[in-house]
Coordinates of C-alpha atoms in Angstrom, one line a residue:
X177 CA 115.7 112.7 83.2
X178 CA 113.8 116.0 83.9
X179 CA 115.2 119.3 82.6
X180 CA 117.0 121.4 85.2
X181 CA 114.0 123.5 85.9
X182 CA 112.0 120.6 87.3
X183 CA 114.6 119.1 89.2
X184 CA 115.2 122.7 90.8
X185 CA 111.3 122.3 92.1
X186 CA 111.7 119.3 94.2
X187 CA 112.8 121.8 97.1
X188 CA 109.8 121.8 98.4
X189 CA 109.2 117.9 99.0
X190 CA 110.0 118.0 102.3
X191 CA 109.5 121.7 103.8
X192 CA 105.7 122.8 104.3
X193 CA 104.0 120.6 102.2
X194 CA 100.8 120.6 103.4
X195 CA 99.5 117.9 100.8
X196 CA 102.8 116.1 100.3
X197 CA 101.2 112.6 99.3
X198 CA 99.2 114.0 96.4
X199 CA 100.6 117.4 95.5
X200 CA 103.1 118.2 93.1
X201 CA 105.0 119.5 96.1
X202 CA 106.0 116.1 96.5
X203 CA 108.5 116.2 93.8
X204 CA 111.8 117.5 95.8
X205 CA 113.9 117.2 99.2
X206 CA 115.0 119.7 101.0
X207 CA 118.5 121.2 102.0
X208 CA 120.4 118.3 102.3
X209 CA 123.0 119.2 105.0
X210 CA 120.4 121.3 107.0
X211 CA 119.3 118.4 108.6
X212 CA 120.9 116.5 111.0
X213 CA 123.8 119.5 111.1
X214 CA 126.9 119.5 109.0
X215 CA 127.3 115.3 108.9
X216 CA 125.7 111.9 109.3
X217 CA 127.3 108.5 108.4
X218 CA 127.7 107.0 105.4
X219 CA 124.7 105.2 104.1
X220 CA 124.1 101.5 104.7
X221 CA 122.4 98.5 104.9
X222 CA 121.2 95.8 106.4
X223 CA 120.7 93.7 103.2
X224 CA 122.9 90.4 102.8
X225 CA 125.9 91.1 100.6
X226 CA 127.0 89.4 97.7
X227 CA 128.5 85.8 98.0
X228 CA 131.4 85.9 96.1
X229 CA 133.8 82.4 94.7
X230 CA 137.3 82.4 96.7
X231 CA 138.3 81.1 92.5
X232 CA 141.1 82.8 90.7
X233 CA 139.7 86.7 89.6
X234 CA 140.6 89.1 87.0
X235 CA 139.3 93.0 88.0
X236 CA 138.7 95.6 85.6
X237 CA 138.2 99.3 86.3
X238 CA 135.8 101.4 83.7
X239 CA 135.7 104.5 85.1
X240 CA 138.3 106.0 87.7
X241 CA 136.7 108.7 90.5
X242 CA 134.7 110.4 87.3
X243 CA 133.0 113.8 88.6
X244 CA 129.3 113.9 87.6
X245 CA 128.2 117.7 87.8
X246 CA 126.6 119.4 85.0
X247 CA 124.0 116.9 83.1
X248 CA 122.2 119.2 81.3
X249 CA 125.8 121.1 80.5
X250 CA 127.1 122.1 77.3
X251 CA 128.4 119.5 76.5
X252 CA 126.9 117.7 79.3
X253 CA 129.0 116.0 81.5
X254 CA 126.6 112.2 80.7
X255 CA 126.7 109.9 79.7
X256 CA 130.1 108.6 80.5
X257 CA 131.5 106.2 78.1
X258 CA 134.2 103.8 78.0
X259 CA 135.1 100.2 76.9
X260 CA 135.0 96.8 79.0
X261 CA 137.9 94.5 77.7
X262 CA 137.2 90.9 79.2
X263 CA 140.6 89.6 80.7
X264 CA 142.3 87.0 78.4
X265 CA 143.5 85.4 81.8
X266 CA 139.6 85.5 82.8
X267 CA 138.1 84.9 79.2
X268 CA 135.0 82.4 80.7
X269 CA 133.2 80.7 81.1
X270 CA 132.2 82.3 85.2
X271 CA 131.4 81.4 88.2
X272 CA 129.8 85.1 89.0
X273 CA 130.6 88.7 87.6
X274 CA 130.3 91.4 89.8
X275 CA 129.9 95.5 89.2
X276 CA 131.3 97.2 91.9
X277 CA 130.6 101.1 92.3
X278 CA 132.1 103.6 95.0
X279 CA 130.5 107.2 95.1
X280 CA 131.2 109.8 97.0
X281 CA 129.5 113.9 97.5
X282 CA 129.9 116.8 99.5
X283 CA 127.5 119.8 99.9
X284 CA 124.0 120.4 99.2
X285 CA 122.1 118.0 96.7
X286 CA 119.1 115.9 95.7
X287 CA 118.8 112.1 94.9
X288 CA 120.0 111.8 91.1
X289 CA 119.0 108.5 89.2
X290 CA 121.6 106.7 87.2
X291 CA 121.9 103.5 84.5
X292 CA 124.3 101.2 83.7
X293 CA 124.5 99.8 80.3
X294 CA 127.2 97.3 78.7
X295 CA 126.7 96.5 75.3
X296 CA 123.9 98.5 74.8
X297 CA 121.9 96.8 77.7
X298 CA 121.0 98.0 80.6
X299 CA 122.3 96.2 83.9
X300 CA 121.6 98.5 86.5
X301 CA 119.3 101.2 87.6
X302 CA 120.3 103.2 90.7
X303 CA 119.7 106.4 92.7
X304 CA 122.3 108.3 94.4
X305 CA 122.0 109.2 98.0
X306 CA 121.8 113.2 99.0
X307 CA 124.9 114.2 100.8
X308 CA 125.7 116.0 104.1
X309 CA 127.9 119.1 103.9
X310 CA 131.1 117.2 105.0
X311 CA 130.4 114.3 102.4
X312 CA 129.5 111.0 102.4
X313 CA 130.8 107.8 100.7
X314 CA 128.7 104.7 99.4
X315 CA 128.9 101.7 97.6
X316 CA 126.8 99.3 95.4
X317 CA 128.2 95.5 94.3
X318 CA 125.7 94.2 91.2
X319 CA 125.8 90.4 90.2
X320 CA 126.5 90.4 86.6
X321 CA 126.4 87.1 85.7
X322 CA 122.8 86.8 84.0
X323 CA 124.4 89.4 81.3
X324 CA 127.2 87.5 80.8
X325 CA 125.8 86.5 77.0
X326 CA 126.9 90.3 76.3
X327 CA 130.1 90.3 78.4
X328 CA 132.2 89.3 75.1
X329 CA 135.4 90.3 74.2
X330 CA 135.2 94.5 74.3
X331 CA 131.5 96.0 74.5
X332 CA 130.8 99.9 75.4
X333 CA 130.0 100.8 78.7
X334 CA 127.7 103.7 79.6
X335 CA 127.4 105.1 83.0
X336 CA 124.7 107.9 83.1
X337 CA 123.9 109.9 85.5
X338 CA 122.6 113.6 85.0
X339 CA 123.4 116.0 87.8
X340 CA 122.9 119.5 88.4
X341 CA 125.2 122.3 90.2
X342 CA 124.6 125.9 90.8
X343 CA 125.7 127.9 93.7
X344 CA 122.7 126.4 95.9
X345 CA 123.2 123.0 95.1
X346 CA 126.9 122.2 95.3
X347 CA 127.2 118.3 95.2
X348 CA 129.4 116.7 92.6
X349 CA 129.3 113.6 92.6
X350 CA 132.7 111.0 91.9
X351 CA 132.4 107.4 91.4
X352 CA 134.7 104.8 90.2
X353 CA 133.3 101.0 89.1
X354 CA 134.8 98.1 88.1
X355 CA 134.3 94.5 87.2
X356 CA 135.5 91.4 88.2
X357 CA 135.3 88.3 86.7
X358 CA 135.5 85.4 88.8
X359 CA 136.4 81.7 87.1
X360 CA 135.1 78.6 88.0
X361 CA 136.1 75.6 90.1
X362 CA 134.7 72.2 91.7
X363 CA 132.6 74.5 94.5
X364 CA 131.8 77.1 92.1
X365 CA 130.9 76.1 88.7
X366 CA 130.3 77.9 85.5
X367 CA 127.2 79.5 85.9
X368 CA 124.0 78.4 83.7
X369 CA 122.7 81.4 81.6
X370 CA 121.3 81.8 78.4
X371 CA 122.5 82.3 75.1
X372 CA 121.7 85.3 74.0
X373 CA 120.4 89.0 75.2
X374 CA 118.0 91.1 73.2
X375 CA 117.2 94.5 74.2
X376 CA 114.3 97.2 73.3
X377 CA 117.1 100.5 74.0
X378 CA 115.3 103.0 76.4
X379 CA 111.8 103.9 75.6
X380 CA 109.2 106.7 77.7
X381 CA 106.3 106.5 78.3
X382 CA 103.3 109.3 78.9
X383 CA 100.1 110.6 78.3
X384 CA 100.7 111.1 75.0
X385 CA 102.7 108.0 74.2
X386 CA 101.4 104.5 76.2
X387 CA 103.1 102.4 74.0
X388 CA 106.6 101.6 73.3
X389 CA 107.6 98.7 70.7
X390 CA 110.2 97.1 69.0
X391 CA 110.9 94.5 66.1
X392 CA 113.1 91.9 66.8
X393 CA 114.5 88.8 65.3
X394 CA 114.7 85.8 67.1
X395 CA 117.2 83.0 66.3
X396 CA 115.5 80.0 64.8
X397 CA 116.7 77.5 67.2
X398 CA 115.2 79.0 70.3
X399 CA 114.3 77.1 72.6
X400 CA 113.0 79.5 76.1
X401 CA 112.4 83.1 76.3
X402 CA 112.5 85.4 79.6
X403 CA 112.0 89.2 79.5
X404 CA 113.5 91.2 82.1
X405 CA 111.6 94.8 82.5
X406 CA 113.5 97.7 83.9
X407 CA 111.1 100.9 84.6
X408 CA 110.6 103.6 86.6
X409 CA 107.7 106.7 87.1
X410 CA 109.3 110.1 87.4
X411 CA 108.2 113.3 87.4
X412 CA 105.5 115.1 89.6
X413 CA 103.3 112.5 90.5
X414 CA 104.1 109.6 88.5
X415 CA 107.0 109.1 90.4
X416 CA 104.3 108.5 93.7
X417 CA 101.7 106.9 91.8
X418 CA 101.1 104.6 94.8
X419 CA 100.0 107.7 96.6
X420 CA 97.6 109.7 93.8
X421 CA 94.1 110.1 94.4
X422 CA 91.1 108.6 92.2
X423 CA 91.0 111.0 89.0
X424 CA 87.3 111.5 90.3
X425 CA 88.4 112.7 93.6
X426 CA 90.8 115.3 91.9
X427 CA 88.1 117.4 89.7
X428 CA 86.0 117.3 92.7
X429 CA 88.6 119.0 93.8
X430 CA 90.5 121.5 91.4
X431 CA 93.1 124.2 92.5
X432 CA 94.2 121.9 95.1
X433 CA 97.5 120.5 93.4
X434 CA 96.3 116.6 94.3
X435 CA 97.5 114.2 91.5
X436 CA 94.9 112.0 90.2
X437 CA 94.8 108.9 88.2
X438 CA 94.6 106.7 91.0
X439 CA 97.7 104.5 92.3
X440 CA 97.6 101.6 90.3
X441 CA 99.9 101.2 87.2
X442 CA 100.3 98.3 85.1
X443 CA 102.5 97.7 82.1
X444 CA 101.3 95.3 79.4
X445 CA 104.2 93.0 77.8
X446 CA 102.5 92.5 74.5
X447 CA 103.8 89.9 71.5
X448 CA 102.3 90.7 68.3
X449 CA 99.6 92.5 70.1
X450 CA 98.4 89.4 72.1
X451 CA 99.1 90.5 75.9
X452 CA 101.7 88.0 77.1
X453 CA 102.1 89.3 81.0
X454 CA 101.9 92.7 83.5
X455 CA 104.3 94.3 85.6
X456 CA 102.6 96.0 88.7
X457 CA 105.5 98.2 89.9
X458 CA 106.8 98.1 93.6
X459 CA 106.7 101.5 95.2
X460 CA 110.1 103.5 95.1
X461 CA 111.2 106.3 97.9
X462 CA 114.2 107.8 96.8
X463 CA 116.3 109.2 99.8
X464 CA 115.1 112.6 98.9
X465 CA 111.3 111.1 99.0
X466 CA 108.6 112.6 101.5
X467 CA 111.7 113.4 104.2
X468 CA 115.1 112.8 104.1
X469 CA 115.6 112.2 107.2
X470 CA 114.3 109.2 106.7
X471 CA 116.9 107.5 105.2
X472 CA 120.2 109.0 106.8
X473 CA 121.7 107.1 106.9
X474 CA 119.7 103.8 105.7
X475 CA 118.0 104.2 101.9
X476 CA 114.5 102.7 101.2
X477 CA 114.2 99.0 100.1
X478 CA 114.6 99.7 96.2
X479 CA 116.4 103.2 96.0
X480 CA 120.0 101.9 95.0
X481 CA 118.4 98.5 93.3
X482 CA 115.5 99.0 91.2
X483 CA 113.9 96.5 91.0
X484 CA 114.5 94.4 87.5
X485 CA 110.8 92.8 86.7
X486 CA 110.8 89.5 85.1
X487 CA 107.9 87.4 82.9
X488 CA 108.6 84.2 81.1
X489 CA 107.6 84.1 77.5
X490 CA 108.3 80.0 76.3
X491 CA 104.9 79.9 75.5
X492 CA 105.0 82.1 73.4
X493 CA 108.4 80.7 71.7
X494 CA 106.8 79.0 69.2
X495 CA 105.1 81.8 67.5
X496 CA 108.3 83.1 67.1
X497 CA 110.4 80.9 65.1
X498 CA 108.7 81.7 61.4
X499 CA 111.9 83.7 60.2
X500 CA 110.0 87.1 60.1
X501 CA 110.2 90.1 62.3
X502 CA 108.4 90.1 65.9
X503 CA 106.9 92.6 67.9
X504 CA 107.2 92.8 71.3
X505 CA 105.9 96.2 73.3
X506 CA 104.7 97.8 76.5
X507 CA 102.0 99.5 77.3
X508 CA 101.1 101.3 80.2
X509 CA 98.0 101.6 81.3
X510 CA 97.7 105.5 82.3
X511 CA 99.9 108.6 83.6
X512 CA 99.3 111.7 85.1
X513 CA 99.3 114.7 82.6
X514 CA 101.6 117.0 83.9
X515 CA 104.1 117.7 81.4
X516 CA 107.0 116.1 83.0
X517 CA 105.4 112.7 84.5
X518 CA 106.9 109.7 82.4
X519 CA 107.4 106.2 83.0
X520 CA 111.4 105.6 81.4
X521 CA 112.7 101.9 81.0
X522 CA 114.4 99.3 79.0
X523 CA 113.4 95.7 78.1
X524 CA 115.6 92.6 78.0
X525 CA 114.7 89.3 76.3
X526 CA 117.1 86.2 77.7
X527 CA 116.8 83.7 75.0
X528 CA 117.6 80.4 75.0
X529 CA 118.9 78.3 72.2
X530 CA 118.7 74.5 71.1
X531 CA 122.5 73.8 70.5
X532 CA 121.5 70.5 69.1
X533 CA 119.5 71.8 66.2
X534 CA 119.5 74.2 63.7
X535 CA 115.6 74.9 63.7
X536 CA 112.9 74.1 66.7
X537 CA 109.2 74.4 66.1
X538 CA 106.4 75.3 68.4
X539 CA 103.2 76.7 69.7
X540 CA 101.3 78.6 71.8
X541 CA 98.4 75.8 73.0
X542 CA 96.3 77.8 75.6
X543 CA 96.1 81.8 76.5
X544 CA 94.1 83.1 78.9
X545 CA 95.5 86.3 79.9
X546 CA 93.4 89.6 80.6
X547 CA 93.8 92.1 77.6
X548 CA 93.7 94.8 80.6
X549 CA 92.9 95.1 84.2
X550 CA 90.5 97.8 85.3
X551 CA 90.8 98.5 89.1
X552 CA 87.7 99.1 90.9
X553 CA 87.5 102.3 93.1
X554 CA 85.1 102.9 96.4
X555 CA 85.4 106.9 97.1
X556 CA 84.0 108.9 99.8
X557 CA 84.3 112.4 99.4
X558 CA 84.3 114.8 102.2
X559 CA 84.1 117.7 100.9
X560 CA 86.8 120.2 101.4
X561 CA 89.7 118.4 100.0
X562 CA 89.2 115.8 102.8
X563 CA 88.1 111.9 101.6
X564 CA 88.9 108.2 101.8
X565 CA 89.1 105.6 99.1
X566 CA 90.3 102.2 98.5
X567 CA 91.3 100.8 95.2
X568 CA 91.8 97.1 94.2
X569 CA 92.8 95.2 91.4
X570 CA 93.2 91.5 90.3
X571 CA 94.8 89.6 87.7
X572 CA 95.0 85.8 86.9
X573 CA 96.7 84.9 84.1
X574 CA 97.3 81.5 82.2
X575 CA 99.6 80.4 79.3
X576 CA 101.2 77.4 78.0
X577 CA 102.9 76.3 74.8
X578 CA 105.4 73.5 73.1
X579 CA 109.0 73.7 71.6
X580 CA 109.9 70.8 69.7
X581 CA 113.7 70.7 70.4
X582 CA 116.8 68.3 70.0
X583 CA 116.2 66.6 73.3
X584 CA 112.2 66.1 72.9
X585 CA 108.7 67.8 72.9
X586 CA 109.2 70.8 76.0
X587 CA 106.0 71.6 77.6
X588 CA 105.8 75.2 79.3
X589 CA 103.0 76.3 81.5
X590 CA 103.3 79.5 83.4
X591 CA 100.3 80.4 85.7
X592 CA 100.0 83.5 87.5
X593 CA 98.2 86.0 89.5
X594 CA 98.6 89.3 91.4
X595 CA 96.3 91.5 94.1
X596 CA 96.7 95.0 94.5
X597 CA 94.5 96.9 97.2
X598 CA 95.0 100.7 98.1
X599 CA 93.8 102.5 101.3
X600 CA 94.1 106.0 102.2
X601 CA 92.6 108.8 104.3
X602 CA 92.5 112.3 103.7
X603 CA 92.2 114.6 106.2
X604 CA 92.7 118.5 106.7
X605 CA 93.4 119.9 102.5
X606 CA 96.0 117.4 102.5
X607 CA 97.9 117.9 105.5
X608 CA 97.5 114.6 107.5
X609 CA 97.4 111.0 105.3
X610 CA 97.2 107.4 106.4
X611 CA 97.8 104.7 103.6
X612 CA 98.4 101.2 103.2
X613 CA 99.2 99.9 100.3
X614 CA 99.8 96.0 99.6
X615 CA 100.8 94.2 96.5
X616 CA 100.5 90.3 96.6
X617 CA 101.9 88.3 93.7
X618 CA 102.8 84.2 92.6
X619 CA 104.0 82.9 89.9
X620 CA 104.3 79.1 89.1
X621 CA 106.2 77.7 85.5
X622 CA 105.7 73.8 84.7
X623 CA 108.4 72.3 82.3
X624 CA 107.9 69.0 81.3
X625 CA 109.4 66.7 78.5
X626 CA 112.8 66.5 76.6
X627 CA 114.2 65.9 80.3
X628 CA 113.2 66.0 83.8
X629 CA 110.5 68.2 85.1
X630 CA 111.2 71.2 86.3
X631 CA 108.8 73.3 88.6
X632 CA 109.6 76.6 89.9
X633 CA 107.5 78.9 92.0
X634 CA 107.7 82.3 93.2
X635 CA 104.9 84.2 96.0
X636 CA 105.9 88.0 96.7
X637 CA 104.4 91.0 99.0
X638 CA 105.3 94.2 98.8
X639 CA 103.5 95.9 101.4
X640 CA 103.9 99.8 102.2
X641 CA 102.1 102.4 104.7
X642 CA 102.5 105.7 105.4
X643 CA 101.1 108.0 108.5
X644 CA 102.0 111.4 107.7
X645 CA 101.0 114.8 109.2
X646 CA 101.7 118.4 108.7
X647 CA 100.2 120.8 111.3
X648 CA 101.6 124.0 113.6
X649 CA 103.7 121.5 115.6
X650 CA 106.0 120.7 112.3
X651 CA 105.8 117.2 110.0
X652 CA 105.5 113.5 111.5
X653 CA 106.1 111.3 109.0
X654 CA 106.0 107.1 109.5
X655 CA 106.5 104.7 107.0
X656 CA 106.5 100.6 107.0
X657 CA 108.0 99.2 103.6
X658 CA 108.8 95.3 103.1
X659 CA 109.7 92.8 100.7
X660 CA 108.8 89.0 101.4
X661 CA 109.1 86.5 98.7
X662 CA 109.8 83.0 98.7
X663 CA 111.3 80.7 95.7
X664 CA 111.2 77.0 94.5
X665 CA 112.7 75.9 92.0
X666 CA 113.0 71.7 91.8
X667 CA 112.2 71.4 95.4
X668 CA 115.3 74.4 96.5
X669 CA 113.9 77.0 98.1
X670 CA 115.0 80.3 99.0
X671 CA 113.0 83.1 101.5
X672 CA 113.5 86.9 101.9
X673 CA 112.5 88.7 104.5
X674 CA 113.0 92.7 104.7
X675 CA 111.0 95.2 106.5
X676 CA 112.4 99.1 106.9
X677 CA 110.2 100.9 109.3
X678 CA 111.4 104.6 109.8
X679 CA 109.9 107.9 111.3
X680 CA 110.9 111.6 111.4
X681 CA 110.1 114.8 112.7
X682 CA 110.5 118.3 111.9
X683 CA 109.6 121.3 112.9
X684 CA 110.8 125.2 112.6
X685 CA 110.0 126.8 115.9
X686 CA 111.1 128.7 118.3
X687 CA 113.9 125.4 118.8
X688 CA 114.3 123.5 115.4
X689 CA 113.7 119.6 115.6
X690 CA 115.5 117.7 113.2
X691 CA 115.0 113.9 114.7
X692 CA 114.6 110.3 112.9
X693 CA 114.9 106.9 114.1
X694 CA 114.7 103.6 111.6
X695 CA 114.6 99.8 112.2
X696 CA 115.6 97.8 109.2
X697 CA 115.4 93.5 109.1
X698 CA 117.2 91.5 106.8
X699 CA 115.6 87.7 107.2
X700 CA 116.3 85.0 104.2
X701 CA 117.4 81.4 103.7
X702 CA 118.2 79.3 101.0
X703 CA 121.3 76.8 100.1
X704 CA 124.0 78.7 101.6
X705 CA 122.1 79.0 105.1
X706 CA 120.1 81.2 106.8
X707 CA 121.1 85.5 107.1
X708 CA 120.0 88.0 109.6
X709 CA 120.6 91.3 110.8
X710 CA 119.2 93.7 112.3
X711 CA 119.9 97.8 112.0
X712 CA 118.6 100.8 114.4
X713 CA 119.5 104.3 113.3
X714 CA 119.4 107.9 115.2
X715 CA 119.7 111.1 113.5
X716 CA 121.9 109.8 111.1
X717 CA 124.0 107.3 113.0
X718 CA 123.6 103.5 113.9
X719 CA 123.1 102.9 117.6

């Protein structure tokens, strides 16, 4: 997390920022209980909730209504640390494990990230939501069960979150989260999940530092391999990447505050040095992001779920099972320089394991995956801080290997590709910005031999466009942010659907205007039937 000197600075994110999308002024909220008067409801969503077994359940609280107020204290106040005992009347296998978190805070306060770790690895990353001066309450429930490898007799549990309290900013916030473990029966079966869960620890990334690796060593009957990449850009500008300005654009420009580097990120997953997959990250709003009042009481798509980014490596499972040490890293592919912009993370590798041999063999047969991508920029400068650009990038990626196991010769071919196109227009030194922003993404995995075939495939958009202007008649701001993604795996298929369109105003004349409305659609379908719902918001509260 930032030291309390840049959090302090993000007071200016949504008060007179007259080149919010690309400034540094981007980087803090303003007064939270200033805005829609001293309360607004508790936040929300319209987002399906968990499906949970009606089976026999065992609950166990880790932390009881724990105050989180002085991060950066002495001795800071986070992490939080305790032990997770699994029931003996629950010992497993599960049907599903849940985390449920409550929160609540009072007073004035920004967005505050948190992680949750068990055993060392991380299971949840999470944002808090900025309170109103009579306090607010959320909650969050987390499906477990992938980590369940790690859920083993007693494992530490870490809950951090770094806050900051002074006589300004007054929020403390309390949260209390359990688990529950949930056994199986005839209509909910043990769950399917691997073996075993490998983890890098956290690792930053910046200017300085692109590349993050680890060693690890792999069991020598493994038989599949999936990493799981949490990650997140923080600081001044990395933590709008999606909204910087080409790096050309900026010196053309100096004095002018605009952060550069363009908005495309990738992060190369690496094995031995041999690039092995990319994440391109969604774009994240925190609730203290561009205005707050747009998302009181309804947070953005992502900011109480980051998103957990997964890439399949049983290609590459054969180079793995020699005995010796392996490599595996990430590598981003640029970062602002400001002194507190940083991508932070953790990696997970689910691996699993041939029960019916000691020892499997393998190879990697065919790689064709790009080393790097290098988006291509079209730039029209204005002059006078003013311009319009559009940025695109492309990646197709093929790889396939063998795993000699127990049960046969496996054949794994994972095939994949992903668009990424930035628009936006700038206007008046900063003060008035359209952009639209789409990410497009499939993924398809062949397994064939030692059993039946098994194809899954996954297509994903993650489109996101922003109208915002800052003139003598206050700040309009208008966003459009969706998920859509759609699933197969062995002919089952699951959709998803979510759209969150809000818009706010604000101005300080002669009569203050404090006003937002949002419309948020939760669409999907899959086994258990189709979900929908539907949200509208006022000023705080749900029509």
């Amino acid at each position: 997390m930032p030291a309390p000197s840049t959090l302090r600075r993000r007071a200016a994110r949504a008060f007179g920022a007259a080149v919010l999308a690309l400034a540094a002024v981007l980087t803090g909220g303003g007064p939270a209980h200033a805005d829609f008067g001293d309360d607004y409801h508790d936040p929300f969503t319209a987002a399906k909730p968990l499906t949970r077994p009606d089976t026999r359940s065992c609950t166990v609280e880790v932390m009881h209504e724990r105050a989180f107020r002085a991060g950066y204290g002495n001795p800071p106040d986070t992490p939080y640390t305790a032990t997770l005992t699994v029931p003996p009347a629950c010992a497993g296998p599960w049907s599903m494990v849940v985390l449920d978190l409550h929160g609540s805070v009072a007073g004035r306060q920004y967005d505050r990230l948190f992680t949750v770790r068990v055993g060392g690895v991380e299971v949840l990353l999470s944002s808090t939501p900025e309170p109103s001066k009579q306090g607010i309450e959320w909650s969050l429930a987390r499906d477990l069960t992938r980590y369940a490898p790690v859920l083993t007799g007693t494992q530490p549990f870490e809950f951090d979150l770094a806050n900051v309290t002074d006589e300004t900013y007054t929020g403390v916030f309390v949260i209390s989260a359990s688990v529950t473990f949930y056994t199986p029966s005839a209509a909910w079966p043990a769950a399917r999940t691997a073996d075993r869960v490998l983890t890098s620890g956290p690792f930053a990334l910046d200017r300085s530092r692109l590349t993050a690796a680890r060693e690890y060593s792999f069991p020598p009957n493994l038989e599949a391999l999936t990493a799981e990449l949490y990650v997140r850009g923080g600081g001044a500008c990395e933590e709008f990447a999606y909204a910087s300005a080409p790096e050309e654009f900026v010196r053309a420009n100096p004095g002018r505050g605009y952060c550069g580097q363009g908005p495309f990120r990738e992060l190369r997953l690496a094995v031995d040095g041999r690039v092995a997959g990319a994440v391109w990250p969604y774009p994240v709003i925190y609730t203290g992001g561009w205005d707050p009042l747009l998302w009181r009481p309804t947070p953005g798509l992502f900011a109480f779920e980051l998103p957990a980014y997964r890439l399949d490596l049983t290609p590459y499972v054969g180079l793995l099972l020699d005995g010796r040490p392996h490599t595996v890293s990430i590598t981003l592919n640029q970062a602002e320089q400001q002194s507190n912009d940083s991508w932070t993370g953790q990696l997970n590798l689910f691996a699993d394991l041939d029960e019916g041999s000691a020892r499997t063999t393998g190879a990697l047969t065919r790689h064709q995956v790009a080393a790097a991508v290098e988006p291509v920029t079209a730039l029209t400068d204005l002059g006078g801080g003013s311009g319009d650009w559009t940025v695109t990038a492309r990646r197709q990626d093929l790889a396939e290997g063998w795993v000699q196991t127990s049960h046969g010769r496996v054949r794994t071919e994972v095939s994949s590709s992903q668009d990424f196109r930035s628009t936006q227009r700038l206007r008046e030194e900063g003060a008035a910005l359209k952009l639209a922003n789409q990410l497009s993404q499939s993924w398809t995995t062949h397994r064939r031999g030692g059993g039946p075939q098994r194809v899954e495939t996954v297509t994903e958009s993650v489109p996101l466009t922003v109208d915002y202007r800052y003139g003598t008649d206050g700040q309009r701001t208008a966003m459009v942010m969706g998920r859509h993604r759609t699933e197969t795996l062995d002919g089952v298929r699951r959709t998803l659907d979510h759209t969150y369109a809000p818009t706010a105003r604000r101005s300080d004349g002669a009569t203050p205007v404090r006003t937002a409305t949002a419309v948020e659609t939760y669409r999907s379908t899959g086994p258990e039937g189709p979900y929908s719902r539907t949200v509208s918001t006022r000023d705080g509260w749900p029509l």
